[in-house]
XYZ file of N, CA and C in Angstrom:
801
model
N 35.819 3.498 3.290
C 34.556 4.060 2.842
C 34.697 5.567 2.641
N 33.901 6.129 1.420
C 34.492 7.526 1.217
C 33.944 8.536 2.238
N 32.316 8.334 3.167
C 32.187 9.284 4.044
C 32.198 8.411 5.076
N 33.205 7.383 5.892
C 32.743 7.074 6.971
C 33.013 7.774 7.853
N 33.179 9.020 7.574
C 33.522 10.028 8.758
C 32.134 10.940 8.604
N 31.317 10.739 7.934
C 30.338 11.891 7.865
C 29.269 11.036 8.507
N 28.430 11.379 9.426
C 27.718 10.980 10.081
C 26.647 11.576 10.176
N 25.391 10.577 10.319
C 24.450 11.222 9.621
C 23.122 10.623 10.671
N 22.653 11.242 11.478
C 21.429 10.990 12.310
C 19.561 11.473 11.896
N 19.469 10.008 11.993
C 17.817 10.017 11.298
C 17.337 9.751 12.451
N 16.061 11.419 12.174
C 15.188 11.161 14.101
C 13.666 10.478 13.045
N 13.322 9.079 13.717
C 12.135 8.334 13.528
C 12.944 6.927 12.677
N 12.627 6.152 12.896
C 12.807 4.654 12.079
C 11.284 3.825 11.749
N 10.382 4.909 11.281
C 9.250 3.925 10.663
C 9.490 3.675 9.052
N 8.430 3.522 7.957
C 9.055 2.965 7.055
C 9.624 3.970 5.632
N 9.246 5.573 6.142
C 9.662 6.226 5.241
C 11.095 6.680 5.807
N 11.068 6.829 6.803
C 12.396 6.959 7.220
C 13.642 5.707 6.866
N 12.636 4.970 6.858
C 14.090 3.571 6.617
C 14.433 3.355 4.786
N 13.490 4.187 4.257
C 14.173 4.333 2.824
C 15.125 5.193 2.434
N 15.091 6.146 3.747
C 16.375 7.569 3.610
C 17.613 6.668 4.240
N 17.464 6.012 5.266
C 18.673 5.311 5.691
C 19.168 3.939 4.761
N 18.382 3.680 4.004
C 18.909 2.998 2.976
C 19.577 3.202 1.954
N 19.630 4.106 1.438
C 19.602 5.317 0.254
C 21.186 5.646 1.361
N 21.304 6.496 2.179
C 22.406 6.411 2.902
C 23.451 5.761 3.194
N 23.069 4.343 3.956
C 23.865 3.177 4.313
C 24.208 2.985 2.909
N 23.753 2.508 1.757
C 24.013 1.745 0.871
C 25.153 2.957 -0.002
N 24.900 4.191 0.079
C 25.720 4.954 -0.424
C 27.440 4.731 0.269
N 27.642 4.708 2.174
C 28.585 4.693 2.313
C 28.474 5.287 3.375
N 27.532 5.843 4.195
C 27.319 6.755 5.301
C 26.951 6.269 6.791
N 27.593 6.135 7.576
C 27.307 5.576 8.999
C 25.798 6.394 8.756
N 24.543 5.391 10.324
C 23.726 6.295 10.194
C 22.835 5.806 11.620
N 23.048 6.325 12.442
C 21.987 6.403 13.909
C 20.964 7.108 13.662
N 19.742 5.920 14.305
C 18.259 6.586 14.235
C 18.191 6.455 15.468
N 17.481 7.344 15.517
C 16.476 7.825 17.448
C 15.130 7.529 17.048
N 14.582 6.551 18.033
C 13.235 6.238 17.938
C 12.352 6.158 19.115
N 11.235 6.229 19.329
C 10.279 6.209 20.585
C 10.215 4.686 21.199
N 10.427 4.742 22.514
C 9.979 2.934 22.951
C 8.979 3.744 23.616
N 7.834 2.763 23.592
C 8.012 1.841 21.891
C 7.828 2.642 21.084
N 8.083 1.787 19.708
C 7.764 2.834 18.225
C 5.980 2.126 17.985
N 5.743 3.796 16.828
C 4.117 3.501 16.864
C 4.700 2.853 15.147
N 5.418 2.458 14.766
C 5.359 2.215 13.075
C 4.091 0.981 12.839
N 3.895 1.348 11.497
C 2.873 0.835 11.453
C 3.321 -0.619 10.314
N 4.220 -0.182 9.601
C 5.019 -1.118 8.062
C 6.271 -1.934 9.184
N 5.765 -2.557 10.372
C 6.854 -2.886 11.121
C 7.766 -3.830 10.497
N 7.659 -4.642 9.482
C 8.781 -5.718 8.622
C 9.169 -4.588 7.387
N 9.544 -3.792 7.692
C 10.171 -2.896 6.254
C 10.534 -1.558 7.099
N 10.764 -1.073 8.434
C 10.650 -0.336 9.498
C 11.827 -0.680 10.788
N 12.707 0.287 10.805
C 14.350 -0.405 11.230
C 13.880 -0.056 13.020
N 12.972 0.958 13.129
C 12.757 0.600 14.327
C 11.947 -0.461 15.263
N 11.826 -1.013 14.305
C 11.742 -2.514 15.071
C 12.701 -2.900 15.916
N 14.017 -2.553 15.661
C 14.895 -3.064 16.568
C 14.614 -2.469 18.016
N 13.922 -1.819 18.136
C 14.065 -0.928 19.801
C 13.345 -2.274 20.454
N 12.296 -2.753 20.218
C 11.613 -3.600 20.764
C 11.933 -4.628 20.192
N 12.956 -5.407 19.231
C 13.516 -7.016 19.064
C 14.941 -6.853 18.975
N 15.709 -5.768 19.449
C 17.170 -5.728 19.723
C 17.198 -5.660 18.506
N 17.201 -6.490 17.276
C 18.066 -6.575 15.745
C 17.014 -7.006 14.968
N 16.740 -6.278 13.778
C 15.620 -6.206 12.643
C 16.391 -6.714 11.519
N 16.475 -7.170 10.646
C 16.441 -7.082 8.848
C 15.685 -6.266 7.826
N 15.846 -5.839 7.271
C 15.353 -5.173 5.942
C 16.294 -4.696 4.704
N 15.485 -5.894 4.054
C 16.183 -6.181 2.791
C 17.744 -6.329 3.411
N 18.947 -5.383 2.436
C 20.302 -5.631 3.052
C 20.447 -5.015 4.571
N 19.864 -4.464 4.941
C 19.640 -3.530 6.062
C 19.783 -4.338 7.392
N 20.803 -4.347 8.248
C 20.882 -5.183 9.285
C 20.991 -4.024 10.783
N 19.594 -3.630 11.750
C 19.829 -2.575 12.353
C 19.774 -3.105 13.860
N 20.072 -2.574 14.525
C 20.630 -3.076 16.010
C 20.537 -1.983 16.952
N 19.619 -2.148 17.976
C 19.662 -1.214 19.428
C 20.861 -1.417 20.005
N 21.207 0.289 19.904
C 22.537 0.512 21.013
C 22.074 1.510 22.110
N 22.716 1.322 22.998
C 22.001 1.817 24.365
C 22.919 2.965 24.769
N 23.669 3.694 23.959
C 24.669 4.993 24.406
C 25.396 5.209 23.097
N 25.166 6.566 22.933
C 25.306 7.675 21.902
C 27.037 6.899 21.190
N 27.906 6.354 22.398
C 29.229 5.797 21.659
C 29.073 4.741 21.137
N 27.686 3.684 21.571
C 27.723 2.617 21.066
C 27.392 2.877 19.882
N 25.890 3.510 19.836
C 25.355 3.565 18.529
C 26.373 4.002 17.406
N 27.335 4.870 17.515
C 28.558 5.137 16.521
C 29.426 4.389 15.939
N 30.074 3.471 16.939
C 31.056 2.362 17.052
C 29.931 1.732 15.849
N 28.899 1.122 16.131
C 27.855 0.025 15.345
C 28.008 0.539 14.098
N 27.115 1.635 13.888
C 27.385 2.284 12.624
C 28.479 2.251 11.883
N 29.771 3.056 12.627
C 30.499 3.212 11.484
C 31.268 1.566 10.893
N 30.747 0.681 11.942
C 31.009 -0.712 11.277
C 29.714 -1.560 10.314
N 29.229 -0.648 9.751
C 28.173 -1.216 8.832
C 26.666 -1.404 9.121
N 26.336 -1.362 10.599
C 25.411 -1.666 11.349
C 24.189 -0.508 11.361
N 23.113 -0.397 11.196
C 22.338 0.507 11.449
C 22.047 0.801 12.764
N 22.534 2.021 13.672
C 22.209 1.757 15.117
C 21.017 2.613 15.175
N 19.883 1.921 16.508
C 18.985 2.433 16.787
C 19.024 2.362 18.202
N 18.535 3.818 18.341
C 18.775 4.161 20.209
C 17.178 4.508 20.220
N 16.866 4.843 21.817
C 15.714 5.141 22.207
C 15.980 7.028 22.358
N 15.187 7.958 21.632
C 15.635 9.334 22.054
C 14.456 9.685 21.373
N 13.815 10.815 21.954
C 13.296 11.961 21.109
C 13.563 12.910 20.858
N 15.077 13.703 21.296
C 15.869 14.281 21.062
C 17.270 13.701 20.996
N 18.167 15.288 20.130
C 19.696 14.375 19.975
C 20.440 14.527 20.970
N 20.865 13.283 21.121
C 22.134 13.364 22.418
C 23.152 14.127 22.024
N 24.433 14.272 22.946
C 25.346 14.544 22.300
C 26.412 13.325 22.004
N 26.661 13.969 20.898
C 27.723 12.655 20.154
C 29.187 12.839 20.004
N 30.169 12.193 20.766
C 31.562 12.853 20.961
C 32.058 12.958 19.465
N 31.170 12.669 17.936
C 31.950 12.474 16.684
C 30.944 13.456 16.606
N 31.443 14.593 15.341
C 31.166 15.517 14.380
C 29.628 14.953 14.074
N 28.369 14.986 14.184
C 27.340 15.303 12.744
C 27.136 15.786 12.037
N 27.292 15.392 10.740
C 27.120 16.146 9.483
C 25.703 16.427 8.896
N 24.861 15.669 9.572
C 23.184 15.808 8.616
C 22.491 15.777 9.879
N 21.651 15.819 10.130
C 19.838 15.272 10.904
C 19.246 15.423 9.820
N 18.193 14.246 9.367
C 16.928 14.019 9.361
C 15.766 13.604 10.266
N 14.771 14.934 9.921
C 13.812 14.842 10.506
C 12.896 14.188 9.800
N 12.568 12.241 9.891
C 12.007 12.014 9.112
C 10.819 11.074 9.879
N 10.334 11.683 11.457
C 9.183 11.478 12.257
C 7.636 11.810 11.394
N 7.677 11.997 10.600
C 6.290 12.504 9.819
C 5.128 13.062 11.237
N 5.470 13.967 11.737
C 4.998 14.474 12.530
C 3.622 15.428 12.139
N 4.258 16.000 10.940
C 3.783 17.035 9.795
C 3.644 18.477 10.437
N 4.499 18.789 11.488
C 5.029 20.153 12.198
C 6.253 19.190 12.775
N 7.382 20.957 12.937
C 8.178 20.762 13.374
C 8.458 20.848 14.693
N 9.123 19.380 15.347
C 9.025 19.148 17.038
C 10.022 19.656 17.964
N 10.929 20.659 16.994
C 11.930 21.184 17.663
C 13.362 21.267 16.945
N 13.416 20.788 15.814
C 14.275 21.144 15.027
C 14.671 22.121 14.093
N 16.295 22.491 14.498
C 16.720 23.818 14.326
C 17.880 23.632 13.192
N 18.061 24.742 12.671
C 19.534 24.721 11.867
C 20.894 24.544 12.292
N 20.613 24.849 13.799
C 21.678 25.015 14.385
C 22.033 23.018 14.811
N 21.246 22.314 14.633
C 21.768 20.635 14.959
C 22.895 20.142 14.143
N 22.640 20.918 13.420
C 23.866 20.053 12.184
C 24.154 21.021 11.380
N 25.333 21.009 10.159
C 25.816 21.546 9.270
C 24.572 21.630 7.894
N 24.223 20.667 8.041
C 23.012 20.047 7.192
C 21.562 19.376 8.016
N 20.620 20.085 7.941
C 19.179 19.540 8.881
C 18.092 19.630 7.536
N 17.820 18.022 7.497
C 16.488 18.321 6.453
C 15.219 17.509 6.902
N 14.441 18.298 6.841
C 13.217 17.940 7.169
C 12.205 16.657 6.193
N 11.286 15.916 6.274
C 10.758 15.281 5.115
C 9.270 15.963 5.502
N 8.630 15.880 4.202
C 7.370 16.464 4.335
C 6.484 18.206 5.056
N 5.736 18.017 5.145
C 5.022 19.332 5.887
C 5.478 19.868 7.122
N 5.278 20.436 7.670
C 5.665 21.393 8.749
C 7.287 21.576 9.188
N 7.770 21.668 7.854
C 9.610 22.311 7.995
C 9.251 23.446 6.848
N 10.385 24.256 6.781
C 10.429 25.202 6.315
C 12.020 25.522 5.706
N 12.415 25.588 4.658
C 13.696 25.437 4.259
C 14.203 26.694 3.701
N 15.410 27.146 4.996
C 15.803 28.364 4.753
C 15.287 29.221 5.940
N 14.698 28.438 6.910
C 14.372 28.646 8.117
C 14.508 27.977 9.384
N 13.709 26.816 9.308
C 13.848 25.760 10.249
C 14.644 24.929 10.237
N 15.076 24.823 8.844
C 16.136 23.597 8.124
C 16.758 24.035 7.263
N 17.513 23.072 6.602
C 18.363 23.659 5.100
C 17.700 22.978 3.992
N 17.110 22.131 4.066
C 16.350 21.574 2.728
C 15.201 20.707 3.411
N 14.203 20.706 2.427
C 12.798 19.746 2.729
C 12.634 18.795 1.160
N 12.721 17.620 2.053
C 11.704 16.223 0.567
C 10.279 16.622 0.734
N 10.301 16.544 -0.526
C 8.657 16.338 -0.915
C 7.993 15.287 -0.807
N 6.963 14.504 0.102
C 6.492 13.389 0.479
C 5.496 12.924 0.261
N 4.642 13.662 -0.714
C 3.609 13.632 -0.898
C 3.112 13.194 -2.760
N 2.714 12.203 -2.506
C 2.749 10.979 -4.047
C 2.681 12.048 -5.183
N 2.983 12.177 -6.193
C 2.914 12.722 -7.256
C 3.981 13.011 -7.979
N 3.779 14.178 -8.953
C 5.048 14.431 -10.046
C 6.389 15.272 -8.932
N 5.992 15.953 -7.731
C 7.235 16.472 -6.943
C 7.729 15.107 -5.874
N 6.964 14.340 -6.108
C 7.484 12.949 -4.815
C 9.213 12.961 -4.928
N 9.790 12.893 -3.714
C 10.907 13.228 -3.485
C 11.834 13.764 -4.048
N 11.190 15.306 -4.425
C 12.222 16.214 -4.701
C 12.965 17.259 -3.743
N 13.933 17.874 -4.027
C 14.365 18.503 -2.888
C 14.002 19.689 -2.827
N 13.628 20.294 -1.789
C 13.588 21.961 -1.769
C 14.344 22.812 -0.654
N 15.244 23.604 -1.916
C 15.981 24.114 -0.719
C 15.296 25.591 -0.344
N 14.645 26.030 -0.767
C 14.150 27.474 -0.127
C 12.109 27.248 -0.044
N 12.050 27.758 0.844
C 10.217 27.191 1.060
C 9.744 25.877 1.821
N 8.505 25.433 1.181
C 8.104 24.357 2.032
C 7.604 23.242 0.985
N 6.803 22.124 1.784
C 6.747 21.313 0.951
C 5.144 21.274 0.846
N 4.788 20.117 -0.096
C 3.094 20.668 -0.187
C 2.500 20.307 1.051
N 1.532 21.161 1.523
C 0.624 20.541 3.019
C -0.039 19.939 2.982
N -0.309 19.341 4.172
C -1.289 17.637 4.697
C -1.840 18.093 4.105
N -2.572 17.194 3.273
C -4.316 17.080 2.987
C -5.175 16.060 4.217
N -4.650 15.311 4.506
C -5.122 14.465 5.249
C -5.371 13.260 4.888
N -5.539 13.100 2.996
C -5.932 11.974 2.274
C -4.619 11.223 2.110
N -4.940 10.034 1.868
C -3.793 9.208 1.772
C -3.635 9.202 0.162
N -2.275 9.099 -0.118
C -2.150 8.958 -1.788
C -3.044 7.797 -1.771
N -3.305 7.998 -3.279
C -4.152 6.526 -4.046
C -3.415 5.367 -4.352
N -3.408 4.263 -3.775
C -2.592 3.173 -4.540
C -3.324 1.755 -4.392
N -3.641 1.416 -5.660
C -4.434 0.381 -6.318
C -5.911 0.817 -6.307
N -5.963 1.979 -7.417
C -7.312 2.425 -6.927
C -8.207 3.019 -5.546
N -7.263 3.053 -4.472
C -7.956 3.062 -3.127
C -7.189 3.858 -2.472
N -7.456 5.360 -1.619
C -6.835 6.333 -1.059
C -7.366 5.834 0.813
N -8.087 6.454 1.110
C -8.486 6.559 2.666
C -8.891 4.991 2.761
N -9.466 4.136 1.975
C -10.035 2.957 2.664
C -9.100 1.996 2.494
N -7.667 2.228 2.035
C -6.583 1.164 2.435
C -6.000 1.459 4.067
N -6.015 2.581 4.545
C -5.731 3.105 6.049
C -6.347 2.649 7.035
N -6.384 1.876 7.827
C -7.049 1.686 9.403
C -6.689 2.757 10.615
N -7.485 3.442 10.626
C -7.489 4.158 12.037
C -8.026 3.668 13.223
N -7.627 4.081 14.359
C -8.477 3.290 16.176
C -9.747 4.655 15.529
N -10.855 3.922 15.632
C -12.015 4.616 16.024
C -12.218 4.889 17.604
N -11.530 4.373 18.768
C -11.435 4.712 19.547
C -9.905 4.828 20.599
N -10.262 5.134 21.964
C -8.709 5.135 22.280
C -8.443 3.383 22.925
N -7.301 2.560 22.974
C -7.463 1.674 24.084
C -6.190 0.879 23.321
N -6.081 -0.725 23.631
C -4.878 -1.364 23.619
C -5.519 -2.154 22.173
N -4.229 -2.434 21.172
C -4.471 -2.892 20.235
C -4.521 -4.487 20.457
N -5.158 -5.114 19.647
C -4.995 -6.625 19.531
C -5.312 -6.943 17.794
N -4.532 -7.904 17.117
C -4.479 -8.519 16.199
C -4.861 -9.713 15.966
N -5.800 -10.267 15.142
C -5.930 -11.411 14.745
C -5.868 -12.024 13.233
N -5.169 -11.042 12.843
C -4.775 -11.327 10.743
C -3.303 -10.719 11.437
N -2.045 -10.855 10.298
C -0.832 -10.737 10.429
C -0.247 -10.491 9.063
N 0.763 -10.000 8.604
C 1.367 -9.633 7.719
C 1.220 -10.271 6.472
N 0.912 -10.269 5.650
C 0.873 -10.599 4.332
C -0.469 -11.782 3.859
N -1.517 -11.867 4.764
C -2.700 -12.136 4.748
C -3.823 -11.220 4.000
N -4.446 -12.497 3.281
C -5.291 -11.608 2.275
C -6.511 -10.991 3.107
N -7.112 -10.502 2.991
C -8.749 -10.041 3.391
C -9.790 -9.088 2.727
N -10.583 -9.316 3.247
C -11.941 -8.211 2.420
C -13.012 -7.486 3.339
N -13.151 -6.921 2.611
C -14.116 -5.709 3.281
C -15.162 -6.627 4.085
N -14.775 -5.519 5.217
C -15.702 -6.338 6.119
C -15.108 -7.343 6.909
N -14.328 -7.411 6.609
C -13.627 -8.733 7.609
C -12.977 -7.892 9.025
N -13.340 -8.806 10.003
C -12.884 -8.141 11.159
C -11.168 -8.591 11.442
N -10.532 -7.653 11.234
C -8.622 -7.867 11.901
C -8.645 -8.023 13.267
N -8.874 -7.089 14.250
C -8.745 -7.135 15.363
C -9.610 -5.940 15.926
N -9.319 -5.518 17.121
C -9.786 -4.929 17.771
C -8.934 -3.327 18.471
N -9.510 -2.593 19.052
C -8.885 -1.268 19.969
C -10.118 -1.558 21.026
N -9.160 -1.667 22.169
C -10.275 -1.815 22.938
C -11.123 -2.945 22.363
N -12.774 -2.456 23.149
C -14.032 -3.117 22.728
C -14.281 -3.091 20.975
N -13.721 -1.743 20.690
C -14.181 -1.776 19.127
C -13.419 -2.742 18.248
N -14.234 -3.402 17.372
C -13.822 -3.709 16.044
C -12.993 -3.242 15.306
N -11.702 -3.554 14.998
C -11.302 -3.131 13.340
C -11.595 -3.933 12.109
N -12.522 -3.045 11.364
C -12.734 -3.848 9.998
C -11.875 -3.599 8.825
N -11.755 -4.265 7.814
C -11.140 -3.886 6.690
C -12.205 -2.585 6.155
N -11.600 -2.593 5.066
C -12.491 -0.688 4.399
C -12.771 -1.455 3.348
N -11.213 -2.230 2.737
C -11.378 -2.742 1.237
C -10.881 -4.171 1.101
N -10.519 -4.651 0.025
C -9.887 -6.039 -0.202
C -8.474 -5.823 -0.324
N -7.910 -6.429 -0.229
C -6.246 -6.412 -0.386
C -5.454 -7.512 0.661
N -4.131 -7.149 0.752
C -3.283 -7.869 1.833
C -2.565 -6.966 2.850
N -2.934 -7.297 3.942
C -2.116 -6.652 5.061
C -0.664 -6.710 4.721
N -0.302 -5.460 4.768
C 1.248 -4.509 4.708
C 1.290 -4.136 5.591
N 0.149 -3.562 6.717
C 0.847 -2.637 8.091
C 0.152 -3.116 8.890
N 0.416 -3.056 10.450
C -0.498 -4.029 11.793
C 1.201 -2.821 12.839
N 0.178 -2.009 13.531
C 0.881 -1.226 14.589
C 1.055 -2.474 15.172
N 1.774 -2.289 16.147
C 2.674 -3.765 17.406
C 1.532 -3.998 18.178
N 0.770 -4.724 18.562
C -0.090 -5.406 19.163
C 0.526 -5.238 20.909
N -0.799 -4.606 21.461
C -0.202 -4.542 22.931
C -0.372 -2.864 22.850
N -0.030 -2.327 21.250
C 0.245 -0.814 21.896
C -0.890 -0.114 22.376
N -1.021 0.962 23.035
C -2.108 1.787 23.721
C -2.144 2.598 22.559
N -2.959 3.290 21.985
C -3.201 4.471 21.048
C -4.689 5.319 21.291
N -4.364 6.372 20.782
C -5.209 7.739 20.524
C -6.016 7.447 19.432
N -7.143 7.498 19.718
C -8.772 7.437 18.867
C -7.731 8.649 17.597
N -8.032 7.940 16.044
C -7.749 9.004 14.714
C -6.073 8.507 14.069
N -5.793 7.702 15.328
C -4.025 7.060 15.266
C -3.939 6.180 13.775
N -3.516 6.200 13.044
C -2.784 4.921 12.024
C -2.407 4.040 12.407
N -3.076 2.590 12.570
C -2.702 2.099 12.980
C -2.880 0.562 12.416
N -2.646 0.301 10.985
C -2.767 -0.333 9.664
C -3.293 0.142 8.716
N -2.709 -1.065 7.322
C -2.869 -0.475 6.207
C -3.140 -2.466 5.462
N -3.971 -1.780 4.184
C -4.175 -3.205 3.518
C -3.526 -2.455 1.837
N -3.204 -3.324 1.577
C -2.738 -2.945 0.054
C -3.696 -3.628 -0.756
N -4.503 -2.789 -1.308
C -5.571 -3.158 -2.755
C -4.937 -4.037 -4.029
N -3.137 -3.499 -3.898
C -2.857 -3.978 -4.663
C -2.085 -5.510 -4.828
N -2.448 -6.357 -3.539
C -2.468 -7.823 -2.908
C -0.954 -8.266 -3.434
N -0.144 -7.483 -3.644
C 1.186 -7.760 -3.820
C 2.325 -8.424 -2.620
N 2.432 -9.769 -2.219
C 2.974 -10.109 -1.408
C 4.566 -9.620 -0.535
N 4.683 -9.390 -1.995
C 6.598 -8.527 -1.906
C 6.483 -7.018 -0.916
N 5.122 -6.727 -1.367
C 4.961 -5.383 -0.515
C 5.175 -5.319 0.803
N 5.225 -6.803 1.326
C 5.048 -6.636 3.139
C 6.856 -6.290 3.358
N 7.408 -6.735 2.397
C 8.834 -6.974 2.569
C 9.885 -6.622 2.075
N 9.734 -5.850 1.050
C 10.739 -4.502 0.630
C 10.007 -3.267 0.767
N 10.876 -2.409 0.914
C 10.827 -0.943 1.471
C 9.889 -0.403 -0.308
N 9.204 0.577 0.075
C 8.369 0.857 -0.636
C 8.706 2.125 -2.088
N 8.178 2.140 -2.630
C 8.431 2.887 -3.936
C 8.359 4.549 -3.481
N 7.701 4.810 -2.688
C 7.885 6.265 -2.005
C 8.833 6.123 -0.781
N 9.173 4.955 -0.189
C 10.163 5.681 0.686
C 11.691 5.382 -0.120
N 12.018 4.866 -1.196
C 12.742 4.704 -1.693
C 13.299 6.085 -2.421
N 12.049 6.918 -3.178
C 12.071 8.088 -3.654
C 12.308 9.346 -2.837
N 11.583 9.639 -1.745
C 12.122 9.935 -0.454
C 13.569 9.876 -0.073
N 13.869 8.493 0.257
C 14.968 8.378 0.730
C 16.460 9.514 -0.748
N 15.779 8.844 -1.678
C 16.851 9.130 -2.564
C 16.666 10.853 -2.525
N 15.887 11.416 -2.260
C 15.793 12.578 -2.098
C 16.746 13.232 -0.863
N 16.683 12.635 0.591
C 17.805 12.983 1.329
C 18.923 12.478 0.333
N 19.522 11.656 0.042
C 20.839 11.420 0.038
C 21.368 12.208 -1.168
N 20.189 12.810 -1.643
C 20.491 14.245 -3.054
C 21.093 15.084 -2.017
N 20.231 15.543 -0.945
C 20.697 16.612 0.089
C 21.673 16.633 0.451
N 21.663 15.202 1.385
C 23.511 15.765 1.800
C 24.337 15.493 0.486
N 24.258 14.902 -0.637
C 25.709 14.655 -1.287
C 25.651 16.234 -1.862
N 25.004 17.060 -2.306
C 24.743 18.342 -2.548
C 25.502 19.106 -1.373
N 24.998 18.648 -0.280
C 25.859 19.896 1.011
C 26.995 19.690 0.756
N 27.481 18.563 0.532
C 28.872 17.884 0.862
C 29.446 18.361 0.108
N 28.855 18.664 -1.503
C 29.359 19.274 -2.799
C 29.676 20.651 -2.445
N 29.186 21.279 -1.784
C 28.790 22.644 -2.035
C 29.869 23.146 -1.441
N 30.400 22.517 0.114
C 31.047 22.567 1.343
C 33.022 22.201 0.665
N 32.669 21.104 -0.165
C 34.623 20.989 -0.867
C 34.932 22.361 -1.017
């Protein structure tokens, strides 16, 4: 493989992150993600950190696997494997890193420096390139959607969700309050406004709009009243629950501009 020596660590495995490690893996690049146990992802069948909590996920060609020490997760990787460890910071890794992505959509930066890697790129808002990092993707739907920027920042939260199928904020489910999630609709189920999914706590979650469930946070999790914690697609496309999405794909291809660019720059 032409970089299996370049190694490349993605901090978050929800589902925009798993289009940069796709875009990666499929190029030729070992690639360890660090993820939270549990993870809060919300696109959990298109989302590699699933594996923290089912040991081994699928997506699409994507075959990713919890390793439990910084040598395992390497060994996995550089044999084809997507490894996923539990970290919110980077361990140390007895092999060279060549990249970090910071692709936690945090939308500030949680502690990442230039100094992690040869190459550190941030996705979305709160990085700063040419400061905090060496390059930032643009994450945010439109004509700059995953472009690279190497000096400045990228556009800031609005808070609104891009529009897709006609529908911005009322394809999103937020906890209206704080407490433990429960589900009673599941992945790729149709529904309509007004229909009750499940619950937080005592409260209700209703749909906003019509469409098919694409996102359902892990059932069981505890969350913060304002949290993301599903999504319905307006645009009732079944395939959607199950390939990686048209922005994290663009995204993704946006890191793997980055590093093959460092890599260029660096011969």
């Amino acid at each position: 493989m032409l970089f299996a020596d370049r190694l490349v660590v993605v901090l978050g495995g929800g589902d925009l992150a798993t289009g940069a490690v796709a875009r990666l893996h499929r190029a030729g690049f070992p690639v360890v993600v660090l993820e939270l146990d549990p993870p809060l992802s919300v696109r959990r069948t298109v989302a590699v950190s699933t594996a923290i909590t089912h040991g081994t996920t699928e997506v699409e060609d994507l075959v990713a696997r919890r390793c439990e020490s910084p040598h395992e997760a390497v060994v996995a990787a550089r044999r084809g494997t997507i490894a996923v460890m539990v970290g919110p910071e980077l361990p140390d890794f007895a092999d060279p890193v060549e990249a970090v992505v910071d692709a936690r959509m945090a939308k500030r930066n949680l502690g990442v420096t230039r100094d992690d890697a040869p190459l550190v790129v941030g996705l979305g808002p709160g990085f700063t390139a040419g400061s905090d990092c060496h390059a930032v993707v643009e994450t945010m739907r439109g004509h700059h959607l995953g472009r690279v920027i190497w000096d400045g920042e990228a556009a800031r939260n609005t808070g609104v969700p891009g529009m897709i199928g006609g529908e911005s904020e009322f394809r999103v489910l937020r906890a209206e309050v704080s407490g433990e999630v429960s589900w009673d609709v599941d992945f790729g189920e149709h529904v309509v406004r007004e229909q009750a999914l499940g619950k937080v706590g005592e409260r209700t979650v209703r749909a906003l709009t019509n469409g098919l469930v694409r996102g359902l946070i892990a059932p069981d999790s505890i969350v913060e009243a304002g949290l993301k914690i599903g999504d319905v697609d307006p645009r009732a496309a079944a395939s959607a629950c199950w390939e990686i999405s048209d922005k994290a794909l663009a995204v993704g291809g946006g890191v793997l501009e980055a590093v093959l660019t460092h890599l260029n720059r660096a011969s």
